[in-house]
PDB file of C-alpha atoms in Angstrom:
ATOM      1  CA  MET A   1      74.097  28.252 118.359  1.00 46.00           C
ATOM      2  CA  TYR A   2      70.625  28.832 116.876  1.00 46.00           C
ATOM      3  CA  SER A   3      72.030  31.638 114.742  1.00 50.00           C
ATOM      4  CA  LEU A   4      74.612  29.315 113.168  1.00 45.00           C
ATOM      5  CA  ILE A   5      72.062  26.546 112.597  1.00 49.00           C
ATOM      6  CA  THR A   6      69.550  28.949 111.087  1.00 49.00           C
ATOM      7  CA  SER A   7      72.198  30.504 108.856  1.00 47.00           C
ATOM      8  CA  LEU A   8      73.176  27.080 107.542  1.00 47.00           C
ATOM      9  CA  LEU A   9      69.547  26.155 106.926  1.00 51.00           C
ATOM     10  CA  LEU A  10      68.902  29.431 105.131  1.00 49.00           C
ATOM     11  CA  LEU A  11      71.991  28.879 102.990  1.00 45.00           C
ATOM     12  CA  CYS A  12      70.806  25.389 102.111  1.00 50.00           C
ATOM     13  CA  PHE A  13      67.371  26.725 101.111  1.00 48.00           C
ATOM     14  CA  ALA A  14      68.932  29.602  99.169  1.00 44.00           C
ATOM     15  CA  LEU A  15      70.868  27.224  96.974  1.00 40.00           C
ATOM     16  CA  SER A  16      67.460  26.136  95.588  1.00 39.00           C
ATOM     17  CA  GLY A  17      68.113  22.503  95.116  1.00 40.00           C
ATOM     18  CA  ASP A  18      71.863  22.213  95.494  1.00 39.00           C
ATOM     19  CA  CYS A  19      71.459  20.841  99.017  1.00 39.00           C
ATOM     20  CA  VAL A  20      68.166  19.090  98.487  1.00 36.00           C
ATOM     21  CA  ASN A  21      66.022  17.966  95.608  1.00 38.00           C
ATOM     22  CA  SER A  22      62.349  17.233  95.290  1.00 44.00           C
ATOM     23  CA  ASP A  23      62.929  13.888  97.019  1.00 61.00           C
ATOM     24  CA  HIS A  24      64.593  15.576  99.939  1.00 67.00           C
ATOM     25  CA  ALA A  25      65.776  13.662 102.971  1.00 74.00           C
ATOM     26  CA  ILE A  26      65.156  16.448 105.477  1.00 86.00           C
ATOM     27  CA  TYR A  27      61.842  17.862 106.577  1.00 94.00           C
ATOM     28  CA  ILE A  28      62.265  21.427 107.702  1.00 96.00           C
ATOM     29  CA  SER A  29      60.606  24.787 107.307  1.00 97.00           C
ATOM     30  CA  ILE A  30      61.672  28.270 108.279  1.00 98.00           C
ATOM     31  CA  THR A  31      59.208  30.907 109.412  1.00 98.00           C
ATOM     32  CA  GLU A  32      60.175  34.518 109.974  1.00 98.00           C
ATOM     33  CA  ILE A  33      57.915  36.743 112.045  1.00 96.00           C
ATOM     34  CA  GLU A  34      58.293  40.524 111.858  1.00 95.00           C
ATOM     35  CA  LEU A  35      56.494  42.085 114.817  1.00 91.00           C
ATOM     36  CA  LYS A  36      55.451  45.710 114.572  1.00 88.00           C
ATOM     37  CA  GLN A  37      54.045  47.757 117.398  1.00 84.00           C
ATOM     38  CA  ASN A  38      50.675  49.260 116.439  1.00 81.00           C
ATOM     39  CA  GLY A  39      50.748  48.138 112.829  1.00 84.00           C
ATOM     40  CA  ARG A  40      50.715  45.258 110.370  1.00 92.00           C
ATOM     41  CA  SER A  41      53.048  42.485 111.386  1.00 94.00           C
ATOM     42  CA  SER A  42      53.997  39.631 109.091  1.00 97.00           C
ATOM     43  CA  ALA A  43      54.829  35.948 109.067  1.00 98.00           C
ATOM     44  CA  SER A  44      56.677  34.432 106.119  1.00 98.00           C
ATOM     45  CA  PHE A  45      56.771  30.635 105.798  1.00 98.00           C
ATOM     46  CA  LYS A  46      59.369  28.866 103.667  1.00 98.00           C
ATOM     47  CA  ILE A  47      58.091  25.349 103.037  1.00 98.00           C
ATOM     48  CA  PHE A  48      59.100  22.686 100.536  1.00 96.00           C
ATOM     49  CA  ALA A  49      56.474  22.724  97.791  1.00 96.00           C
ATOM     50  CA  ASP A  50      55.948  18.958  97.686  1.00 94.00           C
ATOM     51  CA  ASP A  51      55.493  18.815 101.469  1.00 96.00           C
ATOM     52  CA  LEU A  52      52.895  21.590 101.443  1.00 97.00           C
ATOM     53  CA  ASN A  53      51.115  19.995  98.493  1.00 95.00           C
ATOM     54  CA  ALA A  54      50.879  16.666 100.358  1.00 95.00           C
ATOM     55  CA  ALA A  55      49.728  18.371 103.571  1.00 96.00           C
ATOM     56  CA  ILE A  56      47.001  20.386 101.827  1.00 97.00           C
ATOM     57  CA  GLN A  57      45.761  17.337  99.913  1.00 95.00           C
ATOM     58  CA  ASN A  58      45.644  15.356 103.174  1.00 95.00           C
ATOM     59  CA  PHE A  59      43.977  18.266 105.013  1.00 96.00           C
ATOM     60  CA  SER A  60      41.331  18.973 102.385  1.00 93.00           C
ATOM     61  CA  ASP A  61      40.788  15.383 101.212  1.00 85.00           C
ATOM     62  CA  LYS A  62      40.970  16.471  97.586  1.00 81.00           C
ATOM     63  CA  ARG A  63      43.615  15.526  95.073  1.00 83.00           C
ATOM     64  CA  SER A  64      45.149  18.316  93.081  1.00 79.00           C
ATOM     65  CA  MET A  65      46.887  17.996  89.767  1.00 85.00           C
ATOM     66  CA  ASP A  66      47.794  21.697  89.739  1.00 87.00           C
ATOM     67  CA  PRO A  67      51.369  22.511  88.783  1.00 92.00           C
ATOM     68  CA  LEU A  68      53.462  23.973  91.612  1.00 91.00           C
ATOM     69  CA  GLU A  69      53.253  27.440  90.033  1.00 93.00           C
ATOM     70  CA  SER A  70      49.454  27.590  90.462  1.00 94.00           C
ATOM     71  CA  PHE A  71      48.896  25.246  93.420  1.00 96.00           C
ATOM     72  CA  ILE A  72      48.612  27.977  96.082  1.00 96.00           C
ATOM     73  CA  ASP A  73      46.482  30.211  93.840  1.00 96.00           C
ATOM     74  CA  THR A  74      44.027  27.344  93.397  1.00 94.00           C
ATOM     75  CA  ASN A  75      44.169  26.264  97.047  1.00 95.00           C
ATOM     76  CA  GLN A  76      44.662  29.616  98.810  1.00 97.00           C
ATOM     77  CA  GLU A  77      41.736  29.178 101.204  1.00 97.00           C
ATOM     78  CA  ALA A  78      42.843  25.651 102.179  1.00 97.00           C
ATOM     79  CA  VAL A  79      46.449  26.812 102.668  1.00 98.00           C
ATOM     80  CA  THR A  80      45.329  29.703 104.890  1.00 98.00           C
ATOM     81  CA  THR A  81      43.002  27.492 106.927  1.00 98.00           C
ATOM     82  CA  TYR A  82      45.694  24.821 107.274  1.00 98.00           C
ATOM     83  CA  ILE A  83      48.374  27.266 108.435  1.00 98.00           C
ATOM     84  CA  ASN A  84      45.985  28.891 110.929  1.00 98.00           C
ATOM     85  CA  LYS A  85      45.064  25.461 112.315  1.00 97.00           C
ATOM     86  CA  TYR A  86      48.600  24.145 112.783  1.00 98.00           C
ATOM     87  CA  PHE A  87      50.411  27.422 113.524  1.00 98.00           C
ATOM     88  CA  GLU A  88      49.020  29.123 116.602  1.00 97.00           C
ATOM     89  CA  LEU A  89      50.278  32.572 117.449  1.00 95.00           C
ATOM     90  CA  ASN A  90      49.195  34.348 120.621  1.00 93.00           C
ATOM     91  CA  LEU A  91      50.180  37.890 121.541  1.00 88.00           C
ATOM     92  CA  GLY A  92      49.547  38.251 125.235  1.00 81.00           C
ATOM     93  CA  ASN A  93      46.329  36.297 125.686  1.00 83.00           C
ATOM     94  CA  LYS A  94      44.945  37.042 122.216  1.00 89.00           C
ATOM     95  CA  LYS A  95      45.018  34.388 119.482  1.00 93.00           C
ATOM     96  CA  ILE A  96      46.069  35.899 116.157  1.00 93.00           C
ATOM     97  CA  ALA A  97      44.578  34.859 112.826  1.00 96.00           C
ATOM     98  CA  LEU A  98      46.971  35.123 109.906  1.00 98.00           C
ATOM     99  CA  GLU A  99      45.690  36.692 106.681  1.00 98.00           C
ATOM    100  CA  TYR A 100      47.135  35.512 103.373  1.00 98.00           C
ATOM    101  CA  ALA A 101      49.098  38.255 101.566  1.00 98.00           C
ATOM    102  CA  ASN A 102      51.039  36.614  98.711  1.00 98.00           C
ATOM    103  CA  HIS A 103      53.508  33.909  97.825  1.00 98.00           C
ATOM    104  CA  THR A 104      56.385  33.077  95.530  1.00 98.00           C
ATOM    105  CA  LEU A 105      57.825  29.795  94.340  1.00 97.00           C
ATOM    106  CA  GLU A 106      61.616  29.715  94.429  1.00 96.00           C
ATOM    107  CA  GLY A 107      63.188  26.484  93.300  1.00 94.00           C
ATOM    108  CA  ASP A 108      61.393  23.711  95.166  1.00 93.00           C
ATOM    109  CA  ALA A 109      60.102  25.875  98.031  1.00 96.00           C
ATOM    110  CA  TYR A 110      57.241  28.270  98.592  1.00 98.00           C
ATOM    111  CA  PHE A 111      57.588  31.563 100.426  1.00 98.00           C
ATOM    112  CA  ILE A 112      54.079  32.171 101.752  1.00 98.00           C
ATOM    113  CA  ASN A 113      53.472  35.572 103.336  1.00 98.00           C
ATOM    114  CA  PHE A 114      50.757  36.391 105.843  1.00 98.00           C
ATOM    115  CA  THR A 115      49.955  39.568 107.759  1.00 98.00           C
ATOM    116  CA  PHE A 116      48.228  40.276 111.047  1.00 95.00           C
ATOM    117  CA  ALA A 117      47.392  43.300 113.159  1.00 90.00           C
ATOM    118  CA  SER A 118      49.349  43.991 116.323  1.00 81.00           C
ATOM    119  CA  TYR A 119      47.911  46.801 118.405  1.00 71.00           C
ATOM    120  CA  GLU A 120      50.337  46.974 121.270  1.00 72.00           C
ATOM    121  CA  ALA A 121      53.921  46.180 122.103  1.00 69.00           C
ATOM    122  CA  PRO A 122      54.231  42.423 122.450  1.00 70.00           C
ATOM    123  CA  SER A 123      55.307  41.496 125.933  1.00 76.00           C
ATOM    124  CA  ALA A 124      54.675  37.765 125.602  1.00 85.00           C
ATOM    125  CA  LEU A 125      54.454  35.786 122.396  1.00 90.00           C
ATOM    126  CA  THR A 126      53.340  32.147 122.483  1.00 94.00           C
ATOM    127  CA  ILE A 127      53.696  29.890 119.449  1.00 97.00           C
ATOM    128  CA  LYS A 128      52.628  26.387 118.532  1.00 97.00           C
ATOM    129  CA  ALA A 129      54.073  25.222 115.193  1.00 98.00           C
ATOM    130  CA  LYS A 130      52.823  21.728 114.324  1.00 97.00           C
ATOM    131  CA  TYR A 131      52.345  22.185 110.563  1.00 98.00           C
ATOM    132  CA  LEU A 132      53.526  19.288 108.382  1.00 98.00           C
ATOM    133  CA  MET A 133      54.161  17.089 111.433  1.00 97.00           C
ATOM    134  CA  GLU A 134      50.950  15.117 110.887  1.00 96.00           C
ATOM    135  CA  LEU A 135      52.562  13.689 107.729  1.00 95.00           C
ATOM    136  CA  PHE A 136      56.278  13.899 108.431  1.00 95.00           C
ATOM    137  CA  PRO A 137      57.285  12.755 111.954  1.00 94.00           C
ATOM    138  CA  THR A 138      60.831  14.125 111.555  1.00 96.00           C
ATOM    139  CA  GLN A 139      59.581  17.581 110.497  1.00 97.00           C
ATOM    140  CA  GLN A 140      61.295  20.512 112.208  1.00 98.00           C
ATOM    141  CA  ASN A 141      59.991  24.064 112.089  1.00 98.00           C
ATOM    142  CA  VAL A 142      62.443  26.851 112.846  1.00 98.00           C
ATOM    143  CA  ILE A 143      60.884  30.177 113.831  1.00 98.00           C
ATOM    144  CA  LYS A 144      62.801  33.456 113.708  1.00 98.00           C
ATOM    145  CA  ILE A 145      61.148  36.362 115.511  1.00 96.00           C
ATOM    146  CA  ASN A 146      62.206  39.964 114.870  1.00 94.00           C
ATOM    147  CA  PHE A 147      60.964  42.777 117.098  1.00 90.00           C
ATOM    148  CA  GLU A 148      62.697  46.153 117.017  1.00 86.00           C
ATOM    149  CA  ASN A 149      66.383  45.326 117.544  1.00 86.00           C
ATOM    150  CA  GLU A 150      65.807  41.891 119.054  1.00 90.00           C
ATOM    151  CA  GLN A 151      65.868  38.496 117.360  1.00 94.00           C
ATOM    152  CA  ARG A 152      64.728  35.240 118.887  1.00 95.00           C
ATOM    153  CA  PHE A 153      64.837  31.715 117.499  1.00 97.00           C
ATOM    154  CA  LEU A 154      62.635  28.750 118.310  1.00 98.00           C
ATOM    155  CA  LYS A 155      62.798  25.186 117.009  1.00 98.00           C
ATOM    156  CA  PHE A 156      59.798  22.886 116.985  1.00 98.00           C
ATOM    157  CA  ASP A 157      59.703  19.148 116.399  1.00 97.00           C
ATOM    158  CA  SER A 158      57.092  16.489 117.093  1.00 95.00           C
ATOM    159  CA  SER A 159      57.918  16.516 120.815  1.00 96.00           C
ATOM    160  CA  THR A 160      57.511  20.296 121.170  1.00 96.00           C
ATOM    161  CA  GLU A 161      54.070  21.644 122.007  1.00 93.00           C
ATOM    162  CA  THR A 162      54.203  25.363 122.764  1.00 96.00           C
ATOM    163  CA  GLN A 163      57.028  27.841 123.307  1.00 97.00           C
ATOM    164  CA  SER A 164      56.948  31.408 124.599  1.00 94.00           C
ATOM    165  CA  VAL A 165      59.118  34.461 124.135  1.00 93.00           C
ATOM    166  CA  ASN A 166      59.094  37.586 126.282  1.00 89.00           C
ATOM    167  CA  PHE A 167      60.131  41.034 125.060  1.00 79.00           C
ATOM    168  CA  ASN A 168      60.595  42.924 128.333  1.00 73.00           C
TER     169      ASN A 168
END
Protein backbone atom coordinates (compact mmCIF):
# COMPACT_ATOMS: atom_id res chain seq x y z
CA MET A 1 0.00 0.00 0.00
CA TYR A 2 2.70 2.50 1.03
CA SER A 3 4.73 1.54 -2.03
CA LEU A 4 1.85 2.42 -4.37
CA ILE A 5 1.13 5.70 -2.56
CA THR A 6 4.79 6.68 -2.55
CA SER A 7 5.16 5.80 -6.22
CA LEU A 8 2.19 8.00 -7.10
CA LEU A 9 3.55 10.87 -5.01
CA LEU A 10 6.98 10.54 -6.60
CA LEU A 11 5.39 10.53 -10.05
CA CYS A 12 3.43 13.66 -9.20
CA PHE A 13 6.60 15.41 -8.00
CA ALA A 14 8.55 14.21 -11.03
CA LEU A 15 6.13 15.87 -13.40
CA SER A 16 7.42 19.19 -11.99
CA GLY A 17 4.26 21.15 -11.99
CA ASP A 18 1.91 19.04 -14.07
CA CYS A 19 0.16 17.78 -10.94
CA VAL A 20 0.66 20.87 -8.83
CA ASN A 21 1.61 24.47 -9.33
CA SER A 22 3.07 27.07 -7.04
CA ASP A 23 -0.36 27.51 -5.44
CA HIS A 24 -0.61 23.82 -4.72
CA ALA A 25 -3.53 22.32 -2.86
CA ILE A 26 -1.56 19.53 -1.21
CA TYR A 27 1.10 19.84 1.45
CA ILE A 28 3.47 16.93 1.25
CA SER A 29 7.17 16.22 1.33
CA ILE A 30 9.17 13.10 0.62
CA THR A 31 12.35 12.25 2.49
CA GLU A 32 14.60 9.38 1.52
CA ILE A 33 17.11 8.05 4.04
CA GLU A 34 20.00 5.88 2.86
CA LEU A 35 21.50 4.11 5.87
CA LYS A 36 25.05 2.83 5.60
CA GLN A 37 26.77 0.66 8.15
CA ASN A 38 30.03 2.26 9.31
CA GLY A 39 29.97 5.13 6.85
CA ARG A 40 28.26 8.30 5.67
CA SER A 41 24.52 7.93 5.49
CA SER A 42 22.27 10.45 3.79
CA ALA A 43 18.86 12.05 4.01
CA SER A 44 17.36 13.76 0.97
CA PHE A 45 14.32 16.01 1.47
CA LYS A 46 12.02 16.93 -1.40
CA ILE A 47 10.02 19.97 -0.30
CA PHE A 48 7.94 22.48 -2.23
CA ALA A 49 10.06 25.62 -2.56
CA ASP A 50 7.33 28.06 -1.50
CA ASP A 51 6.54 25.98 1.60
CA LEU A 52 10.18 25.87 2.67
CA ASN A 53 10.57 29.58 1.99
CA ALA A 54 7.56 30.37 4.21
CA ALA A 55 8.77 28.01 6.96
CA ILE A 56 12.29 29.48 7.02
CA GLN A 57 10.97 33.05 7.05
CA ASN A 58 8.64 32.14 9.94
CA PHE A 59 11.44 30.27 11.75
CA SER A 60 14.07 32.97 11.38
CA ASP A 61 11.76 36.00 11.63
CA LYS A 62 13.42 37.59 8.62
CA ARG A 63 11.85 38.28 5.26
CA SER A 64 13.76 37.17 2.23
CA MET A 65 13.37 38.51 -1.26
CA ASP A 66 15.87 35.99 -2.65
CA PRO A 67 14.83 34.21 -5.83
CA LEU A 68 14.19 30.48 -5.41
CA GLU A 69 17.49 29.67 -7.16
CA SER A 70 19.55 31.37 -4.42
CA PHE A 71 17.24 31.10 -1.40
CA ILE A 72 18.95 28.05 0.17
CA ASP A 73 22.44 29.39 -0.57
CA THR A 74 21.56 32.58 1.29
CA ASN A 75 19.72 30.79 4.10
CA GLN A 76 21.73 27.55 4.38
CA GLU A 77 22.37 27.86 8.11
CA ALA A 78 18.69 28.59 8.85
CA VAL A 79 17.57 25.69 6.64
CA THR A 80 19.96 23.29 8.39
CA THR A 81 18.93 24.48 11.85
CA TYR A 82 15.25 24.28 10.93
CA ILE A 83 15.49 20.74 9.54
CA ASN A 84 17.48 19.56 12.57
CA LYS A 85 14.87 21.07 14.90
CA TYR A 86 11.79 19.59 13.24
CA PHE A 87 13.28 16.33 11.92
CA GLU A 88 14.65 14.19 14.72
CA LEU A 89 16.54 11.07 13.81
CA ASN A 90 17.79 8.66 16.47
CA LEU A 91 19.89 5.58 15.76
CA GLY A 92 19.62 3.39 18.81
CA ASN A 93 19.67 5.92 21.63
CA LYS A 94 21.86 8.46 19.82
CA LYS A 95 20.35 11.62 18.32
CA ILE A 96 21.81 12.32 14.88
CA ALA A 97 22.59 15.81 13.62
CA LEU A 98 22.22 16.22 9.87
CA GLU A 99 24.96 18.09 8.00
CA TYR A 100 24.04 20.06 4.89
CA ALA A 101 25.63 18.63 1.72
CA ASN A 102 23.96 20.29 -1.28
CA HIS A 103 20.67 21.02 -2.96
CA THR A 104 19.00 21.38 -6.33
CA LEU A 105 15.87 23.17 -7.45
CA GLU A 106 13.74 21.11 -9.81
CA GLY A 107 10.57 22.76 -10.98
CA ASP A 108 8.84 24.08 -7.87
CA ALA A 109 10.58 21.77 -5.38
CA TYR A 110 13.92 21.63 -3.63
CA PHE A 111 15.94 18.46 -3.20
CA ILE A 112 18.00 19.18 -0.08
CA ASN A 113 20.68 16.62 0.76
CA PHE A 114 22.19 16.05 4.18
CA THR A 115 24.72 13.51 5.44
CA PHE A 116 25.42 11.97 8.82
CA ALA A 117 27.79 9.41 10.27
CA SER A 118 26.53 5.97 11.19
CA TYR A 119 29.06 3.87 13.06
CA GLU A 120 27.19 0.65 13.56
CA ALA A 121 24.42 -1.38 12.02
CA PRO A 122 21.14 0.31 12.86
CA SER A 123 18.96 -1.97 14.92
CA ALA A 124 16.37 0.65 15.87
CA LEU A 125 15.68 3.89 14.07
CA THR A 126 13.32 6.45 15.62
CA ILE A 127 12.05 9.43 13.63
CA LYS A 128 10.03 12.53 14.38
CA ALA A 129 9.12 14.51 11.24
CA LYS A 130 7.19 17.67 12.15
CA TYR A 131 8.73 20.06 9.60
CA LEU A 132 6.29 22.40 7.84
CA MET A 133 3.43 21.34 10.13
CA GLU A 134 3.71 24.52 12.22
CA LEU A 135 2.46 26.44 9.16
CA PHE A 136 0.45 23.87 7.23
CA PRO A 137 -1.87 21.72 9.41
CA THR A 138 -2.58 19.30 6.54
CA GLN A 139 1.14 18.73 5.84
CA GLN A 140 2.16 15.10 5.38
CA ASN A 141 5.76 13.92 5.39
CA VAL A 142 6.50 10.57 3.77
CA ILE A 143 9.78 8.95 4.81
CA LYS A 144 11.42 6.18 2.79
CA ILE A 145 14.21 4.32 4.57
CA ASN A 146 16.70 2.16 2.66
CA PHE A 147 19.10 -0.13 4.51
CA GLU A 148 20.90 -2.89 2.62
CA ASN A 149 18.12 -4.76 0.80
CA GLU A 150 15.30 -3.50 3.00
CA GLN A 151 12.94 -0.58 2.43
CA ARG A 152 10.56 0.87 4.97
CA PHE A 153 7.99 3.64 4.62
CA LEU A 154 6.59 5.95 7.26
CA LYS A 155 3.95 8.66 6.95
CA PHE A 156 3.72 11.57 9.35
CA ASP A 157 0.90 14.06 9.77
CA SER A 158 -0.01 16.50 12.52
CA SER A 159 -1.34 13.68 14.71
CA THR A 160 1.84 11.59 14.44
CA GLU A 161 4.58 12.17 17.00
CA THR A 162 7.32 9.56 16.69
CA GLN A 163 7.66 6.32 14.74
CA SER A 164 10.27 3.57 15.00
CA VAL A 165 11.67 1.00 12.61
CA ASN A 166 13.68 -2.07 13.55
CA PHE A 167 16.20 -3.77 11.26
CA ASN A 168 16.67 -7.14 12.96
